[in-house]
Short mmCIF file of C-alpha atoms in Angstrom, two decimals:
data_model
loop_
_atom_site.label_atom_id
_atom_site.label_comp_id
_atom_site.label_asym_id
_atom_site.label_seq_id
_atom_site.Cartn_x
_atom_site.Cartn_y
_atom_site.Cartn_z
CA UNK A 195 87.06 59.62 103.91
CA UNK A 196 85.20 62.63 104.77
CA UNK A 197 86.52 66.24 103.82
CA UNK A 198 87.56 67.47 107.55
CA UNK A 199 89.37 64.22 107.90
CA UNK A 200 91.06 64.29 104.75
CA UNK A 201 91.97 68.22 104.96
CA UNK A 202 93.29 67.30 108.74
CA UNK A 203 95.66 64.81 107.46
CA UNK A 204 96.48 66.66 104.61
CA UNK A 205 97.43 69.39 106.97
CA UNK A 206 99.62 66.31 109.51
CA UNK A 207 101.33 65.56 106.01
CA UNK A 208 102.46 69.32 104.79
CA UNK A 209 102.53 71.56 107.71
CA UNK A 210 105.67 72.94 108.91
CA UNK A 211 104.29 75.96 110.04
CA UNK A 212 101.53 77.93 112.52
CA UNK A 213 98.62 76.78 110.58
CA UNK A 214 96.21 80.10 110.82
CA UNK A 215 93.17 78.62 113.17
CA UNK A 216 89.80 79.55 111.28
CA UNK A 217 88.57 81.66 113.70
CA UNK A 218 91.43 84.34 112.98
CA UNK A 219 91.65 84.22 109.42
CA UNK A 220 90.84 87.20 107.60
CA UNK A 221 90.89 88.77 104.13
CA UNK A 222 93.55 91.20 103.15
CA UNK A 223 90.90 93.90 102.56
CA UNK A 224 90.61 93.98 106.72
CA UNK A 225 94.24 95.07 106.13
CA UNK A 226 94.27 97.98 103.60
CA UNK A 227 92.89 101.71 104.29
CA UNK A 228 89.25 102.82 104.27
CA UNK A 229 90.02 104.58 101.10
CA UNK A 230 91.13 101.48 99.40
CA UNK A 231 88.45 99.64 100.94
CA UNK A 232 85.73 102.16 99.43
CA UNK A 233 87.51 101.93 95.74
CA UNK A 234 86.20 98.41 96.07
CA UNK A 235 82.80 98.47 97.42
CA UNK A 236 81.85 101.17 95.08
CA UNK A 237 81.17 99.72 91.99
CA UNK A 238 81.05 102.95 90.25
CA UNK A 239 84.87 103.41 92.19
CA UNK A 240 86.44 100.25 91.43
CA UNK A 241 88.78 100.41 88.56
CA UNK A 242 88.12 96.59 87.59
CA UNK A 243 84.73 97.36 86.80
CA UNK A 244 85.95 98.48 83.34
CA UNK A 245 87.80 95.40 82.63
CA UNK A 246 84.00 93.62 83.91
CA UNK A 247 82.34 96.07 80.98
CA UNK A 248 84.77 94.43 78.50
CA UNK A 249 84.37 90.84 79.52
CA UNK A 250 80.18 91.74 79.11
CA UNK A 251 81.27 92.40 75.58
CA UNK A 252 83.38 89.55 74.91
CA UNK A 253 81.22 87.42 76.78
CA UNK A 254 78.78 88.19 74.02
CA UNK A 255 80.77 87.78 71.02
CA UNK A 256 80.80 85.54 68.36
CA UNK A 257 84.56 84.53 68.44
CA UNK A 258 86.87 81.71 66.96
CA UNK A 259 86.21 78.92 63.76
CA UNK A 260 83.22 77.93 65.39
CA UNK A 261 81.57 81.30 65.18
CA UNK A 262 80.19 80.86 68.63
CA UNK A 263 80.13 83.31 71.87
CA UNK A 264 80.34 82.41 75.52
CA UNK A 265 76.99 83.36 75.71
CA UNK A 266 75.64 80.91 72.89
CA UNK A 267 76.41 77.36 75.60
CA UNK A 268 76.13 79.39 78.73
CA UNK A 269 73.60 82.20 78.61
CA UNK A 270 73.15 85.15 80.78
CA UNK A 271 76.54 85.89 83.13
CA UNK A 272 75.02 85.06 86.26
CA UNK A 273 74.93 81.15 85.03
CA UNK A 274 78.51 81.73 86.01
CA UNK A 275 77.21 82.37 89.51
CA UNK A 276 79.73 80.21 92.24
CA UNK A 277 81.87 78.53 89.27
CA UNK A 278 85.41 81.04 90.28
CA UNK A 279 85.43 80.13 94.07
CA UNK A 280 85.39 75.98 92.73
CA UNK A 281 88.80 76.75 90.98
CA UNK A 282 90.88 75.51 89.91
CA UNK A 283 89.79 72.13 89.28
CA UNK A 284 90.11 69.06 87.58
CA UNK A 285 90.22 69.06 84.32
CA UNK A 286 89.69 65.81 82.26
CA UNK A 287 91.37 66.42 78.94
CA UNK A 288 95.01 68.11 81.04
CA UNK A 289 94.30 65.47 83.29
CA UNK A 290 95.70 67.93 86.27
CA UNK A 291 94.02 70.83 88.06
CA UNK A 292 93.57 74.32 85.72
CA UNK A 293 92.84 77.76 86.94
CA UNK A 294 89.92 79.75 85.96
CA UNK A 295 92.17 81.28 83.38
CA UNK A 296 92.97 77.90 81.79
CA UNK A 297 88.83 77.17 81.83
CA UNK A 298 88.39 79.81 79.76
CA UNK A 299 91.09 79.29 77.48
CA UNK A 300 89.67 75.96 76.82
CA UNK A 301 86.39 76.76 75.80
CA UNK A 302 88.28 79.45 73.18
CA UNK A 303 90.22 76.77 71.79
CA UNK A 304 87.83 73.66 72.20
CA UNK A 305 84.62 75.60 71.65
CA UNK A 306 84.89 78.32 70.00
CA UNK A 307 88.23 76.89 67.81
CA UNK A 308 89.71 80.73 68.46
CA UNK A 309 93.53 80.95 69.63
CA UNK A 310 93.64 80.86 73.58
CA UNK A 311 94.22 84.28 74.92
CA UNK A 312 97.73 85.42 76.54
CA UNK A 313 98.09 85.78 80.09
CA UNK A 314 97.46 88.77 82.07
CA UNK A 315 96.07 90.07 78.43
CA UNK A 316 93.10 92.43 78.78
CA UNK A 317 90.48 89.66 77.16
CA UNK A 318 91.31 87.00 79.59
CA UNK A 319 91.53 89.40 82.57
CA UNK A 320 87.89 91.06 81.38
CA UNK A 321 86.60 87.97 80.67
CA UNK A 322 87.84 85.93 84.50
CA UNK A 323 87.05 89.40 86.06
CA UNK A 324 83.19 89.10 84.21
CA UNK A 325 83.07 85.07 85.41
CA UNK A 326 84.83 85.79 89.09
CA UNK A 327 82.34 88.67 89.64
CA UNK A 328 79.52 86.33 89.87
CA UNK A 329 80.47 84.78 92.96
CA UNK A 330 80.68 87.79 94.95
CA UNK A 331 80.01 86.77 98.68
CA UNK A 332 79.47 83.10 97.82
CA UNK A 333 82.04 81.18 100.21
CA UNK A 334 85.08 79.87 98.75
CA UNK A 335 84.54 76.34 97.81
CA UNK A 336 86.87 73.94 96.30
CA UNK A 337 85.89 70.94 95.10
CA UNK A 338 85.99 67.78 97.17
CA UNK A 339 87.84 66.01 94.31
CA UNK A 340 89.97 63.03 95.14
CA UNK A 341 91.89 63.35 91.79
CA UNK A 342 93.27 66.50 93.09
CA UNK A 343 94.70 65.51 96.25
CA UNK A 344 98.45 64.77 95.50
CA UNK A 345 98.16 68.61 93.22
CA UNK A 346 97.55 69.78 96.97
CA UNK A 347 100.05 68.48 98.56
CA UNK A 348 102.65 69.55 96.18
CA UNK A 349 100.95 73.21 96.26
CA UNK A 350 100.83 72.77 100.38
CA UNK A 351 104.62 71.83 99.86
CA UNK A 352 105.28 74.81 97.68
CA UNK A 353 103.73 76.52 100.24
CA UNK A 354 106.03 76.12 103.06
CA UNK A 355 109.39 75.43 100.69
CA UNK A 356 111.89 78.14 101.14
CA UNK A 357 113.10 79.53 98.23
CA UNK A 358 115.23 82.37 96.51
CA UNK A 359 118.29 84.29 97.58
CA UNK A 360 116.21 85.43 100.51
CA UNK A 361 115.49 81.80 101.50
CA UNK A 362 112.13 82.30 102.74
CA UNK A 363 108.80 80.22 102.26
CA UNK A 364 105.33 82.22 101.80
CA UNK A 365 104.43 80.19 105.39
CA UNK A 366 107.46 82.17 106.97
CA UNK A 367 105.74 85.88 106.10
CA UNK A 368 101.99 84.60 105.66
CA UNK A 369 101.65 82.58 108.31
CA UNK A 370 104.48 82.68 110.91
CA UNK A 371 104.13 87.06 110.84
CA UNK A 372 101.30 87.54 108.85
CA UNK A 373 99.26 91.19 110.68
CA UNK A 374 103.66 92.02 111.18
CA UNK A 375 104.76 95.10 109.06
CA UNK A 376 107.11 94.63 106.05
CA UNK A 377 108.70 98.04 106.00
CA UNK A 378 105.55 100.10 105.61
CA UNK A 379 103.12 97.29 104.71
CA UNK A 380 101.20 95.07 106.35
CA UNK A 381 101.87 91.11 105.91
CA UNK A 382 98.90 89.76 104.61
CA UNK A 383 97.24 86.11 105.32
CA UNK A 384 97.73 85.34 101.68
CA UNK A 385 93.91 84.34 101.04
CA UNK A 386 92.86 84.58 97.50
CA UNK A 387 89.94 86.45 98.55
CA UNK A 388 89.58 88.83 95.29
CA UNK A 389 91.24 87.56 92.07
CA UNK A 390 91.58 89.09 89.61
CA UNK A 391 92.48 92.16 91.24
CA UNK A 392 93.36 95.80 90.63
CA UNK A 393 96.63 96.42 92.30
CA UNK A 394 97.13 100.51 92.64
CA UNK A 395 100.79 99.43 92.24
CA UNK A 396 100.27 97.92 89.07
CA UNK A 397 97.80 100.25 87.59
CA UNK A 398 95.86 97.33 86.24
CA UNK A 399 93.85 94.28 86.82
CA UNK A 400 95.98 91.01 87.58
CA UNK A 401 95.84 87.33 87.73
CA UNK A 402 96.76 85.59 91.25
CA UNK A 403 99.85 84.30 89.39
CA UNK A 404 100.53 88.12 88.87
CA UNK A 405 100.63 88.30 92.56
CA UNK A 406 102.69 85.50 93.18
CA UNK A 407 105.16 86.02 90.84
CA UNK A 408 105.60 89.88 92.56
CA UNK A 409 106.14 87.96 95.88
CA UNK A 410 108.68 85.49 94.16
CA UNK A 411 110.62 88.19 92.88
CA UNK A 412 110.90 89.63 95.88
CA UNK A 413 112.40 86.67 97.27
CA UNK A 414 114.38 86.81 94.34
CA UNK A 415 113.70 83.42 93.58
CA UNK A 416 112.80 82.10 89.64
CA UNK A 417 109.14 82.89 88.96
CA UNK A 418 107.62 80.26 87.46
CA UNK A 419 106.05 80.49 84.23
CA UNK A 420 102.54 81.70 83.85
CA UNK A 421 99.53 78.92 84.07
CA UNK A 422 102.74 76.24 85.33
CA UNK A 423 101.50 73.47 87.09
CA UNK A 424 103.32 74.68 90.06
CA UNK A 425 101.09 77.89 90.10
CA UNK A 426 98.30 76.06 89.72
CA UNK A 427 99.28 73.46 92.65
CA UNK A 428 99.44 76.66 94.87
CA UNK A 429 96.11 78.15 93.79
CA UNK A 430 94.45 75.01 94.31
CA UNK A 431 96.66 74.86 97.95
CA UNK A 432 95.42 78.63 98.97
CA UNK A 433 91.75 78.31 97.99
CA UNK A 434 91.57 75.64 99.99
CA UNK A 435 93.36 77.12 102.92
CA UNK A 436 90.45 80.30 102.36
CA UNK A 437 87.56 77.44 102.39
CA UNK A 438 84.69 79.13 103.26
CA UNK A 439 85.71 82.27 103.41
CA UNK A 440 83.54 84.92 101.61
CA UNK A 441 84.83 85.92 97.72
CA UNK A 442 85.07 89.76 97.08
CA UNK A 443 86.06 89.53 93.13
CA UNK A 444 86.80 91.87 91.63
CA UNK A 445 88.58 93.07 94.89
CA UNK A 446 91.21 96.45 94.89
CA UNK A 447 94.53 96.63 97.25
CA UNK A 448 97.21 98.94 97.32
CA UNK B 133 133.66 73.71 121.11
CA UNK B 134 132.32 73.53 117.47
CA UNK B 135 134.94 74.56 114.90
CA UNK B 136 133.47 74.42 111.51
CA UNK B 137 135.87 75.21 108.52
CA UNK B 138 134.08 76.58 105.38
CA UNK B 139 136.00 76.81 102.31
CA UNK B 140 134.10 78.74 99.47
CA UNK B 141 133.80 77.36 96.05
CA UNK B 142 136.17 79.58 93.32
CA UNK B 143 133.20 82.00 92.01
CA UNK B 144 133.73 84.00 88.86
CA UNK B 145 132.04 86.84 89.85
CA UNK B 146 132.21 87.23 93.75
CA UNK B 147 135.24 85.31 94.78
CA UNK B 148 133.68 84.75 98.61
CA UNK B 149 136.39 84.31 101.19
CA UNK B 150 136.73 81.06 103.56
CA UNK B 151 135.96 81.55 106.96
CA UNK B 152 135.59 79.86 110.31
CA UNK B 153 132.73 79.67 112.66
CA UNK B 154 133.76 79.00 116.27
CA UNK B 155 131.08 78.44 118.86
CA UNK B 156 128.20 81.02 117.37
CA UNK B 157 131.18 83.37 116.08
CA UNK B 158 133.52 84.31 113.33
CA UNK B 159 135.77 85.81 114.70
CA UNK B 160 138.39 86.69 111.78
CA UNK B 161 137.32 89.81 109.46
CA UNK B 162 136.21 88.50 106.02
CA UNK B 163 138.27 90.82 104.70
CA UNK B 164 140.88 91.08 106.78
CA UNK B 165 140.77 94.73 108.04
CA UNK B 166 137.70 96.26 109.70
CA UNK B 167 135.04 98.16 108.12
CA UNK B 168 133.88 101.36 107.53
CA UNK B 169 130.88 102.58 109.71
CA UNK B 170 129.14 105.03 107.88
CA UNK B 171 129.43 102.85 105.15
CA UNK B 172 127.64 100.32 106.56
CA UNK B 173 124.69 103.02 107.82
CA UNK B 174 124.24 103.51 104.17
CA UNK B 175 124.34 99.62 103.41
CA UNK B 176 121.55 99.26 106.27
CA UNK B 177 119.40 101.97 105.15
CA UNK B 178 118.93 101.22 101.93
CA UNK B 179 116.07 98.94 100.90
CA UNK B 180 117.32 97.57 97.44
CA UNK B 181 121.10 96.76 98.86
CA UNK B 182 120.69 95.86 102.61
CA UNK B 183 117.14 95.14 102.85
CA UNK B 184 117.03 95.07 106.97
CA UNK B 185 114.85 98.14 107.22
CA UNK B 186 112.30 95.87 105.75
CA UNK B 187 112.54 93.59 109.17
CA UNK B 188 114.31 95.67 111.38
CA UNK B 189 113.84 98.99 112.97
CA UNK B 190 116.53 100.68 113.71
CA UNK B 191 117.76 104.45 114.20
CA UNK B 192 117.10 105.77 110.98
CA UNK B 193 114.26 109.05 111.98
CA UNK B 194 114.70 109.37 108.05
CA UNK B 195 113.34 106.22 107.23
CA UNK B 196 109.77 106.49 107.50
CA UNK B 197 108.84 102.62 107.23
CA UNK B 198 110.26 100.12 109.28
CA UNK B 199 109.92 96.73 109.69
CA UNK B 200 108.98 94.76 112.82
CA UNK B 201 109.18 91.17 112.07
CA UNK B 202 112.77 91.00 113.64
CA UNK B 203 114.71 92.64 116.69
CA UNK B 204 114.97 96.14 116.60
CA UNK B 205 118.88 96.84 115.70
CA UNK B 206 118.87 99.49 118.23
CA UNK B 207 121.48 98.20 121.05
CA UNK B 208 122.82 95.52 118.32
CA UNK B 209 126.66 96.52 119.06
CA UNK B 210 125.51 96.01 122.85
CA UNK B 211 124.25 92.64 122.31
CA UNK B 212 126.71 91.09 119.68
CA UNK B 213 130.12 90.76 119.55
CA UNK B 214 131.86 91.61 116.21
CA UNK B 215 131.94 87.78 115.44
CA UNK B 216 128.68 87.48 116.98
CA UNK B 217 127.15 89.48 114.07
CA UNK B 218 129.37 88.25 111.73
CA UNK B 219 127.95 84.93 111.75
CA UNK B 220 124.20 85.97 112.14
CA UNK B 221 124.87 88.17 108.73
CA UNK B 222 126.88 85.37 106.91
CA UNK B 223 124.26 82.48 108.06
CA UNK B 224 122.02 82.78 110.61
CA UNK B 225 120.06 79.82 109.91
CA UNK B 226 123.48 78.01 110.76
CA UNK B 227 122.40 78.97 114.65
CA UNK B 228 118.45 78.90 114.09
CA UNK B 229 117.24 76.65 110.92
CA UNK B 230 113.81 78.01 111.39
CA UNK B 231 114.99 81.82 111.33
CA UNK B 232 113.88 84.18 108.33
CA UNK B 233 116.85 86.07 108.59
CA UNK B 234 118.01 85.76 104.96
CA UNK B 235 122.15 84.34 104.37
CA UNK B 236 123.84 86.88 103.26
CA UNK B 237 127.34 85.32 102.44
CA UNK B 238 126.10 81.86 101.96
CA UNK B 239 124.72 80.27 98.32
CA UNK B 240 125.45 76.68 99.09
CA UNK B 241 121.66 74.78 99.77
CA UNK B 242 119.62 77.71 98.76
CA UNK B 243 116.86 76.49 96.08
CA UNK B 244 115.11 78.28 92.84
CA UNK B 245 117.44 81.14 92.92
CA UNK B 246 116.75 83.68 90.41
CA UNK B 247 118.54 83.42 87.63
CA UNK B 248 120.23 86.92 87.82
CA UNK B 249 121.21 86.20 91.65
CA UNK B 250 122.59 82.75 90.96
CA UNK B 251 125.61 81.97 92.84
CA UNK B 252 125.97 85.59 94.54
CA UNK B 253 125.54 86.38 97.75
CA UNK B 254 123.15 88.81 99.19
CA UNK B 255 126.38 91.15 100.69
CA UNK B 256 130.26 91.12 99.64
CA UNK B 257 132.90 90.46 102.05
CA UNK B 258 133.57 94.31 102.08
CA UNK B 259 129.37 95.23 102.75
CA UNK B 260 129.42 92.61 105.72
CA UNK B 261 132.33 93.87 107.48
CA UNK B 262 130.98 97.85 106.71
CA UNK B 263 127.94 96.46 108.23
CA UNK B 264 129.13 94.97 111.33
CA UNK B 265 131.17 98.23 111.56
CA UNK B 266 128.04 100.27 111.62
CA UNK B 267 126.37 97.81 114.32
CA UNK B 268 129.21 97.56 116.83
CA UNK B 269 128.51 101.25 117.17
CA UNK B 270 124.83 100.93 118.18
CA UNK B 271 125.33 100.69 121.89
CA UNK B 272 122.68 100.88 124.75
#
């Protein structure tokens, strides 16, 4: 089956809801103020350049039992070029889809024999920041994996599940009244166009789950835990909602 | 006509009344006695107990940011009967499944609930009726 037809009827399975049409999609940074929008194209402005700077020196590090750095097995950085907008993806030894996150974990604890970092800890933001950085402007492209089909539908299904107090499903805002105002802000089409990213609210770099877990909060419904299979699911579900759309890592919103 | 009795589950915490939805009303206060208006302005425009300004606009000039995702409540007390808005606050997915308007006196069927909101509703009986009290009075 080809990748249209098996997105399409992916789609006929999961949809509820106004699927966004691909000529109208656009990235949250069309959404946020010029200001905001110059924090991140300024490289010398944008705050998650420092966390980059770290990940160049862990990158280079010899780390773990194995006395090995990233840079031993992969070189130069920029051999990182277009892995973050494949991810996640399938991963042989979980047998299930893991985020970029997880990827590097696994080389700290499989190849370097060093204790995985923490999520949302400085290392393993520096470091995905330092790895997502190389794909800047490469299209998002998730792999055309058959193994992770049924991860997508239950991500899709996530996706469009109503949940929390509130009872709402992200399709309800992001979809249904995404470009709507939430009291003062503006909804968002939910594409993971710049993770990790510097969130002025949070004064710090943050994972995608970061941001998810914010928006489940606000539905007050149970956040899952970080780097759950669920999370994951709905990575895998928005990437490949934002195929082809152009990354902007490490991006900045308000 | 559709005459739905609800009887609330015994809850430990927020004992919710039984009520009874006829056609797309309930009719009966939750409380029993009607309530207070500017209460309920208060309830409305505050963002961490009533929420709506995040949807709704309404006539608040000292709210700055307003939602627009939903009707603006201007004209609500026009539109709505007291039952009327009774029932859209307790459950208005009971009238429109698709709706985002959030249930704020149901818990029955909702899913993942955070832990510290299990089994409460958004509003008490008493913030509902202040509520509708405060919307009956926004006439056209």
């Amino acid at each position: 089956m080809n990748r249209r037809l098996g997105a399409l009827l992916l789609l006929m399975a999961t949809q509820a809801s106004a699927e966004i049409p691909e000529a109208e999609r656009r990235s949250g940074y069309h959404d946020m103020g010029a200001s905001v929008q110059a924090m991140q194209d300024d490289d010398m402005a944008n705050p998650a350049m420092l966390w980059v700077l770290d990940g160049e020196k862990l990158w280079a590090q010899r780390q773990g039992a194995a006395g090995r750095s990233c840079a031993d097995c992969h070189g130069e950085p920029s051999r990182m070029t277009g892995v973050a907008v494949r991810y996640p993806a399938f991963s042989e030894s979980a047998s299930r889809p893991i985020s970029l996150d997880q990827r590097i974990n696994q080389c700290r604890t499989e190849q370097q024999k060093a204790p995985a970092f923490d999520y949302e800890s400085r290392e393993l933001l520096s470091l995905s920041a330092l790895v997502a950085m190389q794909s800047r402007e490469h299209k998002i492209a998730p792999p055309d994996d058959p193994r992770l089909r049924t991860f997508l539908e239950a991500g899709a299904a996530t996706f469009n599940r109503r949940q929390g107090q509130l009872n709402l499903s992200c399709a309800q805002c992001h979809e249904d009244n995404r470009g709507k105002r939430l009291a003062g802000a503006t909804i968002p089409q939910a594409h993971p166009t710049g993770y990790p990213i510097y969130r002025l609210e949070w004064q710090s770099l943050g994972s995608l789950q970061r941001r998810l877990r914010n928006c489940l909060i606000g539905m007050r419904a149970e956040p899952y835990a970080y780097g759950a299979p669920d999370y994951v699911a709905l990575e895998l579900y928005l990437m490949k909602r934002a195929a082809g759309m152009p990354f902007e890592a490490p991006g900045v919103r308000p | 006509m559709l005459v739905a009795a609800l009887v609330a589950p015994a809850l430990a915490q927020d004992a919710r009344r039984a009520y009874v939805v006829e056609d797309d009303a309930i009719r009966e206060s939750l409380t029993g006695k009607p309530g207070d208006a500017e209460r309920g302005r208060a309830i409305v425009g505050n963002r961490q107990v009533g929420l709506c300004l995040l949807c709704h606009a309404g006539p608040f000039p000292e709210e700055r940011f307003q939602g627009n995702l939903a009707p603006d409540l201007s004209g609500a007390g026009s539109r709505w009967s007291e039952g009327q808005l009774r029932l859209r606050i307790v459950d208005a997915a009971s009238l429109n499944p698709a709706t985002i308007m959030p249930p704020y006196y149901r818990t029955e069927g909702l899913d993942r609930v955070a832990r510290s909101f299990a089994e409460k509703p958004i509003f008490s009986a008493e913030q509902i009726e202040d509520v509708i009290a405060y919307l009956r009075t926004l006439r056209d």
